[in-house]
mmCIF file with all atom_site columns, C-alpha atoms in Angstrom:
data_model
loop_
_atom_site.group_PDB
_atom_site.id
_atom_site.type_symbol
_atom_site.label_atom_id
_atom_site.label_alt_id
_atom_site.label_comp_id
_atom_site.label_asym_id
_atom_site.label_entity_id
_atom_site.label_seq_id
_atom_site.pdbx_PDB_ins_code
_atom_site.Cartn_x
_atom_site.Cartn_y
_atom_site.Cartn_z
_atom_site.occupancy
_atom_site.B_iso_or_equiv
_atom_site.pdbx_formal_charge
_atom_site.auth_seq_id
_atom_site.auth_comp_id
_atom_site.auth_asym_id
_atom_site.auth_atom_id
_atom_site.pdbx_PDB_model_num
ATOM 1   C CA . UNK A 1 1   ? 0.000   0.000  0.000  1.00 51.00 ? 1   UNK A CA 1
ATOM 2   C CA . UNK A 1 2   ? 1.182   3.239  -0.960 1.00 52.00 ? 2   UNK A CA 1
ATOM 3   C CA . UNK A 1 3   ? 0.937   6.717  1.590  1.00 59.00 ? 3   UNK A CA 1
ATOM 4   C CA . UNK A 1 4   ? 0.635   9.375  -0.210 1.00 65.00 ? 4   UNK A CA 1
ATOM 5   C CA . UNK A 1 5   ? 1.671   12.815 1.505  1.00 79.00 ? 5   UNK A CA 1
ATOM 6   C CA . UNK A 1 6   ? -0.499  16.061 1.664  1.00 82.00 ? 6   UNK A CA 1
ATOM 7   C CA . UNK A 1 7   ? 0.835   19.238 1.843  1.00 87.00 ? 7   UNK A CA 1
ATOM 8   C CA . UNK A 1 8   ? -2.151  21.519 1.883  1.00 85.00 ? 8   UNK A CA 1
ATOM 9   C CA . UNK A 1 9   ? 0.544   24.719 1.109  1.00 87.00 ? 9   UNK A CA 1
ATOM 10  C CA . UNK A 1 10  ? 1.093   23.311 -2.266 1.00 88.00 ? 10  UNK A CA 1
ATOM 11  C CA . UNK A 1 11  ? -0.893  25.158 -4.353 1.00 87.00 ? 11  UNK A CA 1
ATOM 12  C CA . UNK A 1 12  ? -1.458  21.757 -6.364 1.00 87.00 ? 12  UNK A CA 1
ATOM 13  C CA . UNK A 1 13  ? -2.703  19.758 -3.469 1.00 88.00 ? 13  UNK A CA 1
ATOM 14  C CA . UNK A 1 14  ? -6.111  18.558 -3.501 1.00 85.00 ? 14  UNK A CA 1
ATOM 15  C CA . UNK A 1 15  ? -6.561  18.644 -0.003 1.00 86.00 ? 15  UNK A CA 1
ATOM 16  C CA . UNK A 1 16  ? -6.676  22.330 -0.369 1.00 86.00 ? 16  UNK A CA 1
ATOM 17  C CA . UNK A 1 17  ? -10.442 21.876 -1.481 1.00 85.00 ? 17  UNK A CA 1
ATOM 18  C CA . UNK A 1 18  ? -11.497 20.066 2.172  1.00 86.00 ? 18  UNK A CA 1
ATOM 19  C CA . UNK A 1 19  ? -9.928  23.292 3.528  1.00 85.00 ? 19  UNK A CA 1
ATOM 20  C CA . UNK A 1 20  ? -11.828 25.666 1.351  1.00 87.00 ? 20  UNK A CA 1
ATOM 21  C CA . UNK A 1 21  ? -14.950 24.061 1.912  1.00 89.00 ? 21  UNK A CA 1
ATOM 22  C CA . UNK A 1 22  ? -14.129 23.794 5.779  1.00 88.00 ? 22  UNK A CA 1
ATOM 23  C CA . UNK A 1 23  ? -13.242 27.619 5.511  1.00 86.00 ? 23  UNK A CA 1
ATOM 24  C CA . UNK A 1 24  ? -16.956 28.367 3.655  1.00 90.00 ? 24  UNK A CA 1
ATOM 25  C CA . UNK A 1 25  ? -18.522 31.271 5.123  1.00 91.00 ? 25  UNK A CA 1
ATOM 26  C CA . UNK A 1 26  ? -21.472 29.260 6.297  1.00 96.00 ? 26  UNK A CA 1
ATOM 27  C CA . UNK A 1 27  ? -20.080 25.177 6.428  1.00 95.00 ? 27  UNK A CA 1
ATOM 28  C CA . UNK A 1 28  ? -18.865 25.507 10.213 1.00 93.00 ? 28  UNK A CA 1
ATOM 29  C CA . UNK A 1 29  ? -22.800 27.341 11.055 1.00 95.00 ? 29  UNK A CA 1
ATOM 30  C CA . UNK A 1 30  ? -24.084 24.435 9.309  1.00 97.00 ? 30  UNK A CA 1
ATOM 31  C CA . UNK A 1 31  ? -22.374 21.370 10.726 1.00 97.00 ? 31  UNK A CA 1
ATOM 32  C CA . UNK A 1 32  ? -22.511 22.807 14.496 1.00 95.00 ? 32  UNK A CA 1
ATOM 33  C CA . UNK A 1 33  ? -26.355 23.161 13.701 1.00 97.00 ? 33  UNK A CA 1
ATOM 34  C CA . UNK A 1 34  ? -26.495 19.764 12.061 1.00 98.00 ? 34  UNK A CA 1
ATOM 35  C CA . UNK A 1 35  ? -24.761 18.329 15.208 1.00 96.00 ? 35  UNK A CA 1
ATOM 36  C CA . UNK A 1 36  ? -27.469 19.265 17.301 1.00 95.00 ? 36  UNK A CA 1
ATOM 37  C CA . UNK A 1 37  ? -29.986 17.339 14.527 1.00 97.00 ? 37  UNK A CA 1
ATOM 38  C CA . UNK A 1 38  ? -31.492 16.644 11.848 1.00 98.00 ? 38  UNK A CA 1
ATOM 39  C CA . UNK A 1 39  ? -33.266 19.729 10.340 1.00 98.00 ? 39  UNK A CA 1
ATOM 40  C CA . UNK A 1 40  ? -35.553 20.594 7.495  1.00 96.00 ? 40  UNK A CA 1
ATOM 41  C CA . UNK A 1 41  ? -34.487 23.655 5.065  1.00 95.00 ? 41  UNK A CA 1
ATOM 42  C CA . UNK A 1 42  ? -36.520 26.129 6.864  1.00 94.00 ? 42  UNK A CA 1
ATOM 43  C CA . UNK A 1 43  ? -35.095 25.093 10.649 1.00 96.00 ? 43  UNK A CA 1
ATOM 44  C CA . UNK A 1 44  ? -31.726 25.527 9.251  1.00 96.00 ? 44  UNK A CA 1
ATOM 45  C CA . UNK A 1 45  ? -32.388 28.593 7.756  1.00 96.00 ? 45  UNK A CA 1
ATOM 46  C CA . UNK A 1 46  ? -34.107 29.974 11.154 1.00 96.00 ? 46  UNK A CA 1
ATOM 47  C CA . UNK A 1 47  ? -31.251 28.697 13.097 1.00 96.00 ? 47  UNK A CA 1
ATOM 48  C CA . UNK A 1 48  ? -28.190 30.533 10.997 1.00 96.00 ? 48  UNK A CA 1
ATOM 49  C CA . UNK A 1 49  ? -29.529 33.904 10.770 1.00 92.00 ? 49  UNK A CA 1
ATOM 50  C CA . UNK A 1 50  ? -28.647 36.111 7.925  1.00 93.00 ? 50  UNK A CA 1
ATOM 51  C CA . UNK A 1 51  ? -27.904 33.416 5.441  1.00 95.00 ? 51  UNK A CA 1
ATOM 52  C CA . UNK A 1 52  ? -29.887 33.577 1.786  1.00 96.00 ? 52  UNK A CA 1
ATOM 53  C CA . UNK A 1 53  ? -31.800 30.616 0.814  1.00 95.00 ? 53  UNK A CA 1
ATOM 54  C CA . UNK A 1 54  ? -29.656 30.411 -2.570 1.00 96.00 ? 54  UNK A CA 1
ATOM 55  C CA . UNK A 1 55  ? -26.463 30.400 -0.709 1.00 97.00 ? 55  UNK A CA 1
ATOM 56  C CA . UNK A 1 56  ? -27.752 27.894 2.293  1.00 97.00 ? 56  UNK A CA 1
ATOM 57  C CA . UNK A 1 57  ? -28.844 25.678 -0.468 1.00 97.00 ? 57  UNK A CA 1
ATOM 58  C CA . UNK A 1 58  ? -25.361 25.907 -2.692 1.00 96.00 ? 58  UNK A CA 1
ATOM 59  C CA . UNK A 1 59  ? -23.495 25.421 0.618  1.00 97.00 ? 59  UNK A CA 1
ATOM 60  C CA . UNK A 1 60  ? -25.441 21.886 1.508  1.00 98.00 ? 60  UNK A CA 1
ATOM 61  C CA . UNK A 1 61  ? -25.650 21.024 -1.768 1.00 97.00 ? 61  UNK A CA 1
ATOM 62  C CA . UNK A 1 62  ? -21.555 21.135 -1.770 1.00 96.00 ? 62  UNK A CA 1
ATOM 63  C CA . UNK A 1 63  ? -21.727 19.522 1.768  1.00 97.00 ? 63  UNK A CA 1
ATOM 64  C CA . UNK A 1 64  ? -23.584 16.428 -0.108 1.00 97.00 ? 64  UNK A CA 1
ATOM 65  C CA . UNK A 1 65  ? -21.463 15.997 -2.673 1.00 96.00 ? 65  UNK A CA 1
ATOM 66  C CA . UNK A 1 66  ? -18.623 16.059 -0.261 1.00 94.00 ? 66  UNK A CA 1
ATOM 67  C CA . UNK A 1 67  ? -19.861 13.280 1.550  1.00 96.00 ? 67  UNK A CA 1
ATOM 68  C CA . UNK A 1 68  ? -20.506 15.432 4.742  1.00 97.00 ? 68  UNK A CA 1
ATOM 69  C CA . UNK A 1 69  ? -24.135 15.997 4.941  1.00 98.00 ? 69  UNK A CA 1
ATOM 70  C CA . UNK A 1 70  ? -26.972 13.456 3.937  1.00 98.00 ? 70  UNK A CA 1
ATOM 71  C CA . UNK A 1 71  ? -30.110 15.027 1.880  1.00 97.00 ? 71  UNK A CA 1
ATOM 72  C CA . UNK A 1 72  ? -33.642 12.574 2.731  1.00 97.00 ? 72  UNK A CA 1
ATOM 73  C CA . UNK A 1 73  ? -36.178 13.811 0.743  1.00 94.00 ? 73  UNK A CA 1
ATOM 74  C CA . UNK A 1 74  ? -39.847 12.101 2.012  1.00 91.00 ? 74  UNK A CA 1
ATOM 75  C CA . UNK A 1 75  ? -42.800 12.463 -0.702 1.00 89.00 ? 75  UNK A CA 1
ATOM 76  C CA . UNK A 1 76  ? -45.123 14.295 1.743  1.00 86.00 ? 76  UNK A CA 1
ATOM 77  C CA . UNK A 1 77  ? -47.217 16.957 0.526  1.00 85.00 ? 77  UNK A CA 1
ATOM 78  C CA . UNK A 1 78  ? -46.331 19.402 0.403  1.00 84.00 ? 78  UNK A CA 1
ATOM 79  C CA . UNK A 1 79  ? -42.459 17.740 -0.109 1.00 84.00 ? 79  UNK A CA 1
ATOM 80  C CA . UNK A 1 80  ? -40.240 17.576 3.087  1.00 90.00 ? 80  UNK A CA 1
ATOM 81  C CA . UNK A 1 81  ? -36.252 17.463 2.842  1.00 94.00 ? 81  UNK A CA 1
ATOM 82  C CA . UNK A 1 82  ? -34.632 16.535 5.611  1.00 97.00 ? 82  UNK A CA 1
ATOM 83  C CA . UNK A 1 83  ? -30.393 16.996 6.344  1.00 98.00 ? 83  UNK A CA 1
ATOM 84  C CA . UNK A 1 84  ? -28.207 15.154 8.476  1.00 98.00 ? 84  UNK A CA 1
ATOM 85  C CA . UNK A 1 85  ? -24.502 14.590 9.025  1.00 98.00 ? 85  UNK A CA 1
ATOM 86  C CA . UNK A 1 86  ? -22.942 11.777 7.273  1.00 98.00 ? 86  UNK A CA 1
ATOM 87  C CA . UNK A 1 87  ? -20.502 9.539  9.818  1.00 98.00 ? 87  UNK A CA 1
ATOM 88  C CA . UNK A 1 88  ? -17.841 12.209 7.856  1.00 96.00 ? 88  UNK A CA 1
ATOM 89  C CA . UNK A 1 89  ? -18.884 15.071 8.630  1.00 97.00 ? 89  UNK A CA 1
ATOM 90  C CA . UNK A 1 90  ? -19.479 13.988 12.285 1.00 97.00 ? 90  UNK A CA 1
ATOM 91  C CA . UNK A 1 91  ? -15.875 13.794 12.224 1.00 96.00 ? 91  UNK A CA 1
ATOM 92  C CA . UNK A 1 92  ? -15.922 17.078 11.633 1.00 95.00 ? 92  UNK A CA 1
ATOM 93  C CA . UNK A 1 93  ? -16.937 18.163 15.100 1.00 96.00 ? 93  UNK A CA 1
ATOM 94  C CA . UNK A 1 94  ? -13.813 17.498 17.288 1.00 95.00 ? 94  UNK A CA 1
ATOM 95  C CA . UNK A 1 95  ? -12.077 19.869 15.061 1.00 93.00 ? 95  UNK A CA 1
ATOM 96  C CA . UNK A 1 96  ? -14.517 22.102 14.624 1.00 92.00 ? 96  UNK A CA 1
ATOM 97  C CA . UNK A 1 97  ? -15.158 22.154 18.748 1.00 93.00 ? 97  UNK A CA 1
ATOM 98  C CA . UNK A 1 98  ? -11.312 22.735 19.233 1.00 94.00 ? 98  UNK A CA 1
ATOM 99  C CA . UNK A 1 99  ? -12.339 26.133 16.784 1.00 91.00 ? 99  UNK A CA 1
ATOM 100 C CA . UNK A 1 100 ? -15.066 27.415 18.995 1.00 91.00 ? 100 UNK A CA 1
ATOM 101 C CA . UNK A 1 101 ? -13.633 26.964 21.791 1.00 94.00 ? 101 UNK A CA 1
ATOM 102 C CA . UNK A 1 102 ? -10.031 29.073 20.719 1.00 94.00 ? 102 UNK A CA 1
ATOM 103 C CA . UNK A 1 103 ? -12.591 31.560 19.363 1.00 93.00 ? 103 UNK A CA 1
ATOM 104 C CA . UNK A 1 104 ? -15.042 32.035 22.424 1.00 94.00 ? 104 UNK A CA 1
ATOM 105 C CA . UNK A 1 105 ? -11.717 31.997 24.696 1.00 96.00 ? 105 UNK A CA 1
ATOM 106 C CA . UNK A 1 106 ? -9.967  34.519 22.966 1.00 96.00 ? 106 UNK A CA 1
ATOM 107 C CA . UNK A 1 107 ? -12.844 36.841 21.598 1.00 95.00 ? 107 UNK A CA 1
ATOM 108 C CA . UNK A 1 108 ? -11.731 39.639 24.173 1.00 95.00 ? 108 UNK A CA 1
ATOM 109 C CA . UNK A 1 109 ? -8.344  39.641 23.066 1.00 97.00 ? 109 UNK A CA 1
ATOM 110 C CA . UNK A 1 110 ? -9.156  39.507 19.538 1.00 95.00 ? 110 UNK A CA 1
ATOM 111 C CA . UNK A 1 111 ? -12.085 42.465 20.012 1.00 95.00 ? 111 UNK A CA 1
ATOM 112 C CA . UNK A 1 112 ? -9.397  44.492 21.685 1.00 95.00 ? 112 UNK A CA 1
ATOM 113 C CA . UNK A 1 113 ? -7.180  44.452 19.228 1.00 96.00 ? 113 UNK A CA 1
ATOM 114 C CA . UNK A 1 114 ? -9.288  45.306 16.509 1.00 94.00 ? 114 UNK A CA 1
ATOM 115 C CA . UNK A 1 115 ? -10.085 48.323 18.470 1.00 94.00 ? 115 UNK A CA 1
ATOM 116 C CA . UNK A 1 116 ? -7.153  49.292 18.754 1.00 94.00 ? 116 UNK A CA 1
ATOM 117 C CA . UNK A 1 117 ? -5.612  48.872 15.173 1.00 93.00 ? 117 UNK A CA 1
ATOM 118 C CA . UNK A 1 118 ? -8.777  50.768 14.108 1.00 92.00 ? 118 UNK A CA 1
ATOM 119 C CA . UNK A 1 119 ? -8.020  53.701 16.905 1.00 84.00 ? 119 UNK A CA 1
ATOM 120 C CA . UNK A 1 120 ? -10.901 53.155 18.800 1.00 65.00 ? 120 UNK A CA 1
#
């Protein structure tokens, strides 16, 4: 069996695309929403705030094709999606966690200094 090395700084790694999509605007939102359950469209929506429903939509539809978020479509009337997290993008979550929680521990710090480099 062959390893084969990553070295997401090489501009021709394809690795580089799980960190774009990681780094999306709105995938992190997702996922830590997605951990809590599985949601319909609309409870998604509700729960992120500001996003549009053409970018929440692009943004899971990436997540499925990824392999990170499972689409279940039921043929209710009217139609009812449903998203999940796949077992992969569950393994998102420890990483993810170790994020949030650099992030809510160093918001003061980071607030401060953006106050100060804009001469607050």
């Amino acid at each position: 069996m062959t390893t084969v090395e990553w070295d997401v700084t090489s501009q021709a790694c394809p690795s580089r695309v799980i960190f774009s999509r990681i780094g999306d605007r709105w995938t992190m939102f997702i996922v830590l929403a997605l951990s809590e359950r599985t949601m319909r469209f609309s409870e998604l929506k509700e729960r992120l705030g500001p996003v549009s429903p053409k970018v929440l939509t692009e943004t899971l539809r990436a997540l499925e094709a990824d392999g990170l978020v499972e689409r279940r479509s039921f043929p209710d009337s009217p139609p009812r999606v449903e998203y999940s997290l796949t077992v992969l993008g569950r393994s998102l979550l420890e990483p993810i966690a170790a994020m949030r929680s650099w992030a809510e521990e160093h918001v003061p710090e980071v607030l401060e200094s953006r106050r100060r480099a804009l001469g607050a």
